[in-house]
Amino acid sequence: MRQNTLFAKKSKCVFATSKVEYSGHVISAEGVSTDHPTKIKAMANWFMPKTLRQLRSFLGLTGYYMRFITNYAMISRPLNLLTKKDSFLWSDLATIAFNETDASGIGIGANLQQGGHPIAFISKILSQRHQALSTYDRQFLDIMQALEK
């Protein structure tokens, strides 16, 4: 650090520990995970958005952690559609998405695990053409997307 004229503030340094909290994540020998107690509680206790600004705040928080949420793109799609110009009209579908229930048939998703611990999640909304595929073909597409990622 001295050679490159870098400085560290002692109060912000942690040494000889098995895990480190950094930028809303916990980094340990098991890998990277969310700062579970605070972030998950904040998402679970978020109030039902009544304005576009509130919805964008919620999507910003959850979107930051999308790699830890299986099928995030499919789950959040009805909410993301509400952010388009003049589209904010809360519906039952938005309530279901806000409560994080899955709506399959419109997207694909996969997760990569090692030693029982999740490493990465992917999810993607399917185009109209891909939504028309058979279940077998959508599963094949899901496998191909996961392998590619």
JSON list of C-alpha atoms in Angstrom, two decimals:
[
{"chain": "A", "resi": 1, "resn": "MET", "atom": "CA", "xyz": [0.00, 0.00, 0.00]},
{"chain": "A", "resi": 2, "resn": "ARG", "atom": "CA", "xyz": [2.84, 2.37, 0.82]},
{"chain": "A", "resi": 3, "resn": "GLN", "atom": "CA", "xyz": [4.50, 1.66, -2.51]},
{"chain": "A", "resi": 4, "resn": "ASN", "atom": "CA", "xyz": [1.34, 2.77, -4.34]},
{"chain": "A", "resi": 5, "resn": "THR", "atom": "CA", "xyz": [0.53, 5.60, -1.91]},
{"chain": "A", "resi": 6, "resn": "LEU", "atom": "CA", "xyz": [-2.65, 3.93, -0.69]},
{"chain": "A", "resi": 7, "resn": "PHE", "atom": "CA", "xyz": [-4.10, 4.46, 2.76]},
{"chain": "A", "resi": 8, "resn": "ALA", "atom": "CA", "xyz": [-6.45, 2.44, 4.96]},
{"chain": "A", "resi": 9, "resn": "LYS", "atom": "CA", "xyz": [-8.55, 3.69, 7.85]},
{"chain": "A", "resi": 10, "resn": "LYS", "atom": "CA", "xyz": [-7.94, 1.38, 10.80]},
{"chain": "A", "resi": 11, "resn": "SER", "atom": "CA", "xyz": [-11.56, 1.63, 11.99]},
{"chain": "A", "resi": 12, "resn": "LYS", "atom": "CA", "xyz": [-12.76, 0.28, 8.63]},
{"chain": "A", "resi": 13, "resn": "CYS", "atom": "CA", "xyz": [-10.33, -2.65, 8.49]},
{"chain": "A", "resi": 14, "resn": "VAL", "atom": "CA", "xyz": [-11.06, -6.20, 9.64]},
{"chain": "A", "resi": 15, "resn": "PHE", "atom": "CA", "xyz": [-8.36, -8.85, 9.99]},
{"chain": "A", "resi": 16, "resn": "ALA", "atom": "CA", "xyz": [-8.40, -12.59, 10.79]},
{"chain": "A", "resi": 17, "resn": "THR", "atom": "CA", "xyz": [-12.13, -13.12, 10.33]},
{"chain": "A", "resi": 18, "resn": "SER", "atom": "CA", "xyz": [-14.09, -15.85, 8.56]},
{"chain": "A", "resi": 19, "resn": "LYS", "atom": "CA", "xyz": [-16.51, -13.44, 6.87]},
{"chain": "A", "resi": 20, "resn": "VAL", "atom": "CA", "xyz": [-16.57, -9.83, 5.76]},
{"chain": "A", "resi": 21, "resn": "GLU", "atom": "CA", "xyz": [-19.54, -7.55, 5.06]},
{"chain": "A", "resi": 22, "resn": "TYR", "atom": "CA", "xyz": [-18.95, -5.47, 1.96]},
{"chain": "A", "resi": 23, "resn": "SER", "atom": "CA", "xyz": [-21.37, -3.33, 0.00]},
{"chain": "A", "resi": 24, "resn": "GLY", "atom": "CA", "xyz": [-24.48, -5.14, 1.21]},
{"chain": "A", "resi": 25, "resn": "HIS", "atom": "CA", "xyz": [-22.97, -8.61, 0.77]},
{"chain": "A", "resi": 26, "resn": "VAL", "atom": "CA", "xyz": [-21.32, -11.13, 3.06]},
{"chain": "A", "resi": 27, "resn": "ILE", "atom": "CA", "xyz": [-18.14, -12.69, 1.65]},
{"chain": "A", "resi": 28, "resn": "SER", "atom": "CA", "xyz": [-16.98, -15.92, 3.27]},
{"chain": "A", "resi": 29, "resn": "ALA", "atom": "CA", "xyz": [-15.43, -19.28, 2.45]},
{"chain": "A", "resi": 30, "resn": "GLU", "atom": "CA", "xyz": [-18.90, -20.42, 1.32]},
{"chain": "A", "resi": 31, "resn": "GLY", "atom": "CA", "xyz": [-19.05, -17.64, -1.29]},
{"chain": "A", "resi": 32, "resn": "VAL", "atom": "CA", "xyz": [-21.02, -14.40, -1.61]},
{"chain": "A", "resi": 33, "resn": "SER", "atom": "CA", "xyz": [-24.44, -13.98, -0.04]},
{"chain": "A", "resi": 34, "resn": "THR", "atom": "CA", "xyz": [-26.76, -11.14, 0.83]},
{"chain": "A", "resi": 35, "resn": "ASP", "atom": "CA", "xyz": [-26.52, -9.24, 4.08]},
{"chain": "A", "resi": 36, "resn": "HIS", "atom": "CA", "xyz": [-29.39, -11.49, 5.22]},
{"chain": "A", "resi": 37, "resn": "PRO", "atom": "CA", "xyz": [-30.79, -9.96, 8.36]},
{"chain": "A", "resi": 38, "resn": "THR", "atom": "CA", "xyz": [-31.10, -6.39, 7.17]},
{"chain": "A", "resi": 39, "resn": "LYS", "atom": "CA", "xyz": [-31.73, -6.60, 3.43]},
{"chain": "A", "resi": 40, "resn": "ILE", "atom": "CA", "xyz": [-34.13, -9.52, 3.43]},
{"chain": "A", "resi": 41, "resn": "LYS", "atom": "CA", "xyz": [-36.09, -7.96, 6.29]},
{"chain": "A", "resi": 42, "resn": "ALA", "atom": "CA", "xyz": [-36.26, -4.67, 4.37]},
{"chain": "A", "resi": 43, "resn": "MET", "atom": "CA", "xyz": [-37.61, -6.43, 1.26]},
{"chain": "A", "resi": 44, "resn": "ALA", "atom": "CA", "xyz": [-40.07, -8.59, 3.21]},
{"chain": "A", "resi": 45, "resn": "ASN", "atom": "CA", "xyz": [-41.44, -5.63, 5.18]},
{"chain": "A", "resi": 46, "resn": "TRP", "atom": "CA", "xyz": [-41.67, -3.24, 2.21]},
{"chain": "A", "resi": 47, "resn": "PHE", "atom": "CA", "xyz": [-45.04, -1.52, 1.98]},
{"chain": "A", "resi": 48, "resn": "MET", "atom": "CA", "xyz": [-47.29, -2.00, -1.04]},
{"chain": "A", "resi": 49, "resn": "PRO", "atom": "CA", "xyz": [-46.23, 0.74, -3.52]},
{"chain": "A", "resi": 50, "resn": "LYS", "atom": "CA", "xyz": [-48.88, 3.36, -4.20]},
{"chain": "A", "resi": 51, "resn": "THR", "atom": "CA", "xyz": [-46.82, 5.55, -6.54]},
{"chain": "A", "resi": 52, "resn": "LEU", "atom": "CA", "xyz": [-44.40, 4.98, -9.39]},
{"chain": "A", "resi": 53, "resn": "ARG", "atom": "CA", "xyz": [-41.57, 6.39, -7.28]},
{"chain": "A", "resi": 54, "resn": "GLN", "atom": "CA", "xyz": [-42.26, 3.90, -4.47]},
{"chain": "A", "resi": 55, "resn": "LEU", "atom": "CA", "xyz": [-42.37, 1.04, -6.98]},
{"chain": "A", "resi": 56, "resn": "ARG", "atom": "CA", "xyz": [-39.05, 2.10, -8.51]},
{"chain": "A", "resi": 57, "resn": "SER", "atom": "CA", "xyz": [-37.49, 2.22, -5.04]},
{"chain": "A", "resi": 58, "resn": "PHE", "atom": "CA", "xyz": [-38.68, -1.32, -4.33]},
{"chain": "A", "resi": 59, "resn": "LEU", "atom": "CA", "xyz": [-37.46, -2.61, -7.70]},
{"chain": "A", "resi": 60, "resn": "GLY", "atom": "CA", "xyz": [-34.13, -0.89, -7.14]},
{"chain": "A", "resi": 61, "resn": "LEU", "atom": "CA", "xyz": [-33.63, -2.69, -3.84]},
{"chain": "A", "resi": 62, "resn": "THR", "atom": "CA", "xyz": [-34.75, -6.10, -5.08]},
{"chain": "A", "resi": 63, "resn": "GLY", "atom": "CA", "xyz": [-33.01, -5.71, -8.43]},
{"chain": "A", "resi": 64, "resn": "TYR", "atom": "CA", "xyz": [-29.68, -5.15, -6.71]},
{"chain": "A", "resi": 65, "resn": "TYR", "atom": "CA", "xyz": [-30.04, -8.64, -5.20]},
{"chain": "A", "resi": 66, "resn": "MET", "atom": "CA", "xyz": [-31.50, -10.35, -8.29]},
{"chain": "A", "resi": 67, "resn": "ARG", "atom": "CA", "xyz": [-28.62, -12.79, -8.49]},
{"chain": "A", "resi": 68, "resn": "PHE", "atom": "CA", "xyz": [-29.82, -14.26, -5.19]},
{"chain": "A", "resi": 69, "resn": "ILE", "atom": "CA", "xyz": [-33.51, -14.48, -6.16]},
{"chain": "A", "resi": 70, "resn": "THR", "atom": "CA", "xyz": [-34.55, -17.46, -8.28]},
{"chain": "A", "resi": 71, "resn": "ASN", "atom": "CA", "xyz": [-36.61, -16.45, -11.34]},
{"chain": "A", "resi": 72, "resn": "TYR", "atom": "CA", "xyz": [-36.39, -12.75, -10.46]},
{"chain": "A", "resi": 73, "resn": "ALA", "atom": "CA", "xyz": [-37.10, -11.58, -14.03]},
{"chain": "A", "resi": 74, "resn": "MET", "atom": "CA", "xyz": [-40.30, -13.63, -14.24]},
{"chain": "A", "resi": 75, "resn": "ILE", "atom": "CA", "xyz": [-41.49, -12.64, -10.79]},
{"chain": "A", "resi": 76, "resn": "SER", "atom": "CA", "xyz": [-40.84, -8.93, -11.23]},
{"chain": "A", "resi": 77, "resn": "ARG", "atom": "CA", "xyz": [-42.11, -8.64, -14.82]},
{"chain": "A", "resi": 78, "resn": "PRO", "atom": "CA", "xyz": [-45.62, -7.38, -13.93]},
{"chain": "A", "resi": 79, "resn": "LEU", "atom": "CA", "xyz": [-44.02, -4.73, -11.71]},
{"chain": "A", "resi": 80, "resn": "ASN", "atom": "CA", "xyz": [-41.47, -3.70, -14.32]},
{"chain": "A", "resi": 81, "resn": "LEU", "atom": "CA", "xyz": [-44.25, -3.26, -16.88]},
{"chain": "A", "resi": 82, "resn": "LEU", "atom": "CA", "xyz": [-45.82, -0.69, -14.53]},
{"chain": "A", "resi": 83, "resn": "THR", "atom": "CA", "xyz": [-42.72, 1.50, -14.82]},
{"chain": "A", "resi": 84, "resn": "LYS", "atom": "CA", "xyz": [-43.27, 2.18, -18.52]},
{"chain": "A", "resi": 85, "resn": "LYS", "atom": "CA", "xyz": [-44.62, 5.60, -19.47]},
{"chain": "A", "resi": 86, "resn": "ASP", "atom": "CA", "xyz": [-48.23, 6.10, -18.33]},
{"chain": "A", "resi": 87, "resn": "SER", "atom": "CA", "xyz": [-48.52, 2.44, -17.25]},
{"chain": "A", "resi": 88, "resn": "PHE", "atom": "CA", "xyz": [-48.73, 2.71, -13.46]},
{"chain": "A", "resi": 89, "resn": "LEU", "atom": "CA", "xyz": [-52.08, 1.10, -12.70]},
{"chain": "A", "resi": 90, "resn": "TRP", "atom": "CA", "xyz": [-51.86, -1.33, -9.79]},
{"chain": "A", "resi": 91, "resn": "SER", "atom": "CA", "xyz": [-53.64, -4.63, -10.40]},
{"chain": "A", "resi": 92, "resn": "ASP", "atom": "CA", "xyz": [-54.12, -8.07, -8.84]},
{"chain": "A", "resi": 93, "resn": "LEU", "atom": "CA", "xyz": [-51.28, -9.33, -11.03]},
{"chain": "A", "resi": 94, "resn": "ALA", "atom": "CA", "xyz": [-49.00, -6.63, -9.60]},
{"chain": "A", "resi": 95, "resn": "THR", "atom": "CA", "xyz": [-50.02, -7.64, -6.06]},
{"chain": "A", "resi": 96, "resn": "ILE", "atom": "CA", "xyz": [-49.17, -11.27, -6.80]},
{"chain": "A", "resi": 97, "resn": "ALA", "atom": "CA", "xyz": [-45.78, -10.26, -8.22]},
{"chain": "A", "resi": 98, "resn": "PHE", "atom": "CA", "xyz": [-45.13, -7.97, -5.27]},
{"chain": "A", "resi": 99, "resn": "ASN", "atom": "CA", "xyz": [-45.79, -10.88, -2.92]},
{"chain": "A", "resi": 100, "resn": "GLU", "atom": "CA", "xyz": [-43.23, -12.89, -4.96]},
{"chain": "A", "resi": 101, "resn": "THR", "atom": "CA", "xyz": [-45.30, -15.73, -6.32]},
{"chain": "A", "resi": 102, "resn": "ASP", "atom": "CA", "xyz": [-44.16, -17.44, -9.50]},
{"chain": "A", "resi": 103, "resn": "ALA", "atom": "CA", "xyz": [-45.91, -17.20, -12.83]},
{"chain": "A", "resi": 104, "resn": "SER", "atom": "CA", "xyz": [-44.33, -19.77, -15.12]},
{"chain": "A", "resi": 105, "resn": "GLY", "atom": "CA", "xyz": [-44.84, -20.05, -18.84]},
{"chain": "A", "resi": 106, "resn": "ILE", "atom": "CA", "xyz": [-43.54, -16.53, -19.46]},
{"chain": "A", "resi": 107, "resn": "GLY", "atom": "CA", "xyz": [-39.92, -17.04, -18.52]},
{"chain": "A", "resi": 108, "resn": "ILE", "atom": "CA", "xyz": [-37.09, -19.37, -17.63]},
{"chain": "A", "resi": 109, "resn": "GLY", "atom": "CA", "xyz": [-34.69, -19.53, -14.72]},
{"chain": "A", "resi": 110, "resn": "ALA", "atom": "CA", "xyz": [-31.90, -21.59, -13.25]},
{"chain": "A", "resi": 111, "resn": "ASN", "atom": "CA", "xyz": [-29.52, -21.56, -10.33]},
{"chain": "A", "resi": 112, "resn": "LEU", "atom": "CA", "xyz": [-25.97, -22.77, -9.94]},
{"chain": "A", "resi": 113, "resn": "GLN", "atom": "CA", "xyz": [-25.01, -24.34, -6.63]},
{"chain": "A", "resi": 114, "resn": "GLN", "atom": "CA", "xyz": [-21.81, -25.74, -5.22]},
{"chain": "A", "resi": 115, "resn": "GLY", "atom": "CA", "xyz": [-21.78, -27.76, -2.05]},
{"chain": "A", "resi": 116, "resn": "GLY", "atom": "CA", "xyz": [-25.44, -26.92, -1.45]},
{"chain": "A", "resi": 117, "resn": "HIS", "atom": "CA", "xyz": [-24.76, -23.18, -1.54]},
{"chain": "A", "resi": 118, "resn": "PRO", "atom": "CA", "xyz": [-26.17, -20.99, -4.32]},
{"chain": "A", "resi": 119, "resn": "ILE", "atom": "CA", "xyz": [-23.54, -19.28, -6.45]},
{"chain": "A", "resi": 120, "resn": "ALA", "atom": "CA", "xyz": [-25.63, -17.60, -9.13]},
{"chain": "A", "resi": 121, "resn": "PHE", "atom": "CA", "xyz": [-29.19, -17.32, -10.41]},
{"chain": "A", "resi": 122, "resn": "ILE", "atom": "CA", "xyz": [-30.36, -16.43, -13.89]},
{"chain": "A", "resi": 123, "resn": "SER", "atom": "CA", "xyz": [-33.81, -15.59, -15.10]},
{"chain": "A", "resi": 124, "resn": "LYS", "atom": "CA", "xyz": [-35.15, -14.29, -18.35]},
{"chain": "A", "resi": 125, "resn": "ILE", "atom": "CA", "xyz": [-38.51, -13.29, -19.75]},
{"chain": "A", "resi": 126, "resn": "LEU", "atom": "CA", "xyz": [-39.37, -15.26, -22.87]},
{"chain": "A", "resi": 127, "resn": "SER", "atom": "CA", "xyz": [-40.35, -13.58, -26.11]},
{"chain": "A", "resi": 128, "resn": "GLN", "atom": "CA", "xyz": [-43.84, -14.28, -27.47]},
{"chain": "A", "resi": 129, "resn": "ARG", "atom": "CA", "xyz": [-42.31, -16.74, -29.92]},
{"chain": "A", "resi": 130, "resn": "HIS", "atom": "CA", "xyz": [-40.53, -18.66, -27.14]},
{"chain": "A", "resi": 131, "resn": "GLN", "atom": "CA", "xyz": [-43.63, -18.60, -24.90]},
{"chain": "A", "resi": 132, "resn": "ALA", "atom": "CA", "xyz": [-45.44, -20.52, -27.66]},
{"chain": "A", "resi": 133, "resn": "LEU", "atom": "CA", "xyz": [-42.91, -23.38, -27.49]},
{"chain": "A", "resi": 134, "resn": "SER", "atom": "CA", "xyz": [-43.83, -26.71, -25.91]},
{"chain": "A", "resi": 135, "resn": "THR", "atom": "CA", "xyz": [-42.90, -27.30, -22.27]},
{"chain": "A", "resi": 136, "resn": "TYR", "atom": "CA", "xyz": [-40.13, -29.66, -23.42]},
{"chain": "A", "resi": 137, "resn": "ASP", "atom": "CA", "xyz": [-38.65, -27.03, -25.76]},
{"chain": "A", "resi": 138, "resn": "ARG", "atom": "CA", "xyz": [-38.86, -24.29, -23.07]},
{"chain": "A", "resi": 139, "resn": "GLN", "atom": "CA", "xyz": [-37.02, -26.59, -20.63]},
{"chain": "A", "resi": 140, "resn": "PHE", "atom": "CA", "xyz": [-34.38, -27.25, -23.28]},
{"chain": "A", "resi": 141, "resn": "LEU", "atom": "CA", "xyz": [-34.05, -23.50, -23.86]},
{"chain": "A", "resi": 142, "resn": "ASP", "atom": "CA", "xyz": [-33.70, -23.03, -20.10]},
{"chain": "A", "resi": 143, "resn": "ILE", "atom": "CA", "xyz": [-30.87, -25.57, -19.97]},
{"chain": "A", "resi": 144, "resn": "MET", "atom": "CA", "xyz": [-29.11, -23.95, -22.93]},
{"chain": "A", "resi": 145, "resn": "GLN", "atom": "CA", "xyz": [-29.39, -20.45, -21.37]},
{"chain": "A", "resi": 146, "resn": "ALA", "atom": "CA", "xyz": [-28.03, -21.76, -18.06]},
{"chain": "A", "resi": 147, "resn": "LEU", "atom": "CA", "xyz": [-25.09, -23.48, -19.73]},
{"chain": "A", "resi": 148, "resn": "GLU", "atom": "CA", "xyz": [-24.34, -20.39, -21.80]},
{"chain": "A", "resi": 149, "resn": "LYS", "atom": "CA", "xyz": [-24.39, -18.15, -18.71]}
]
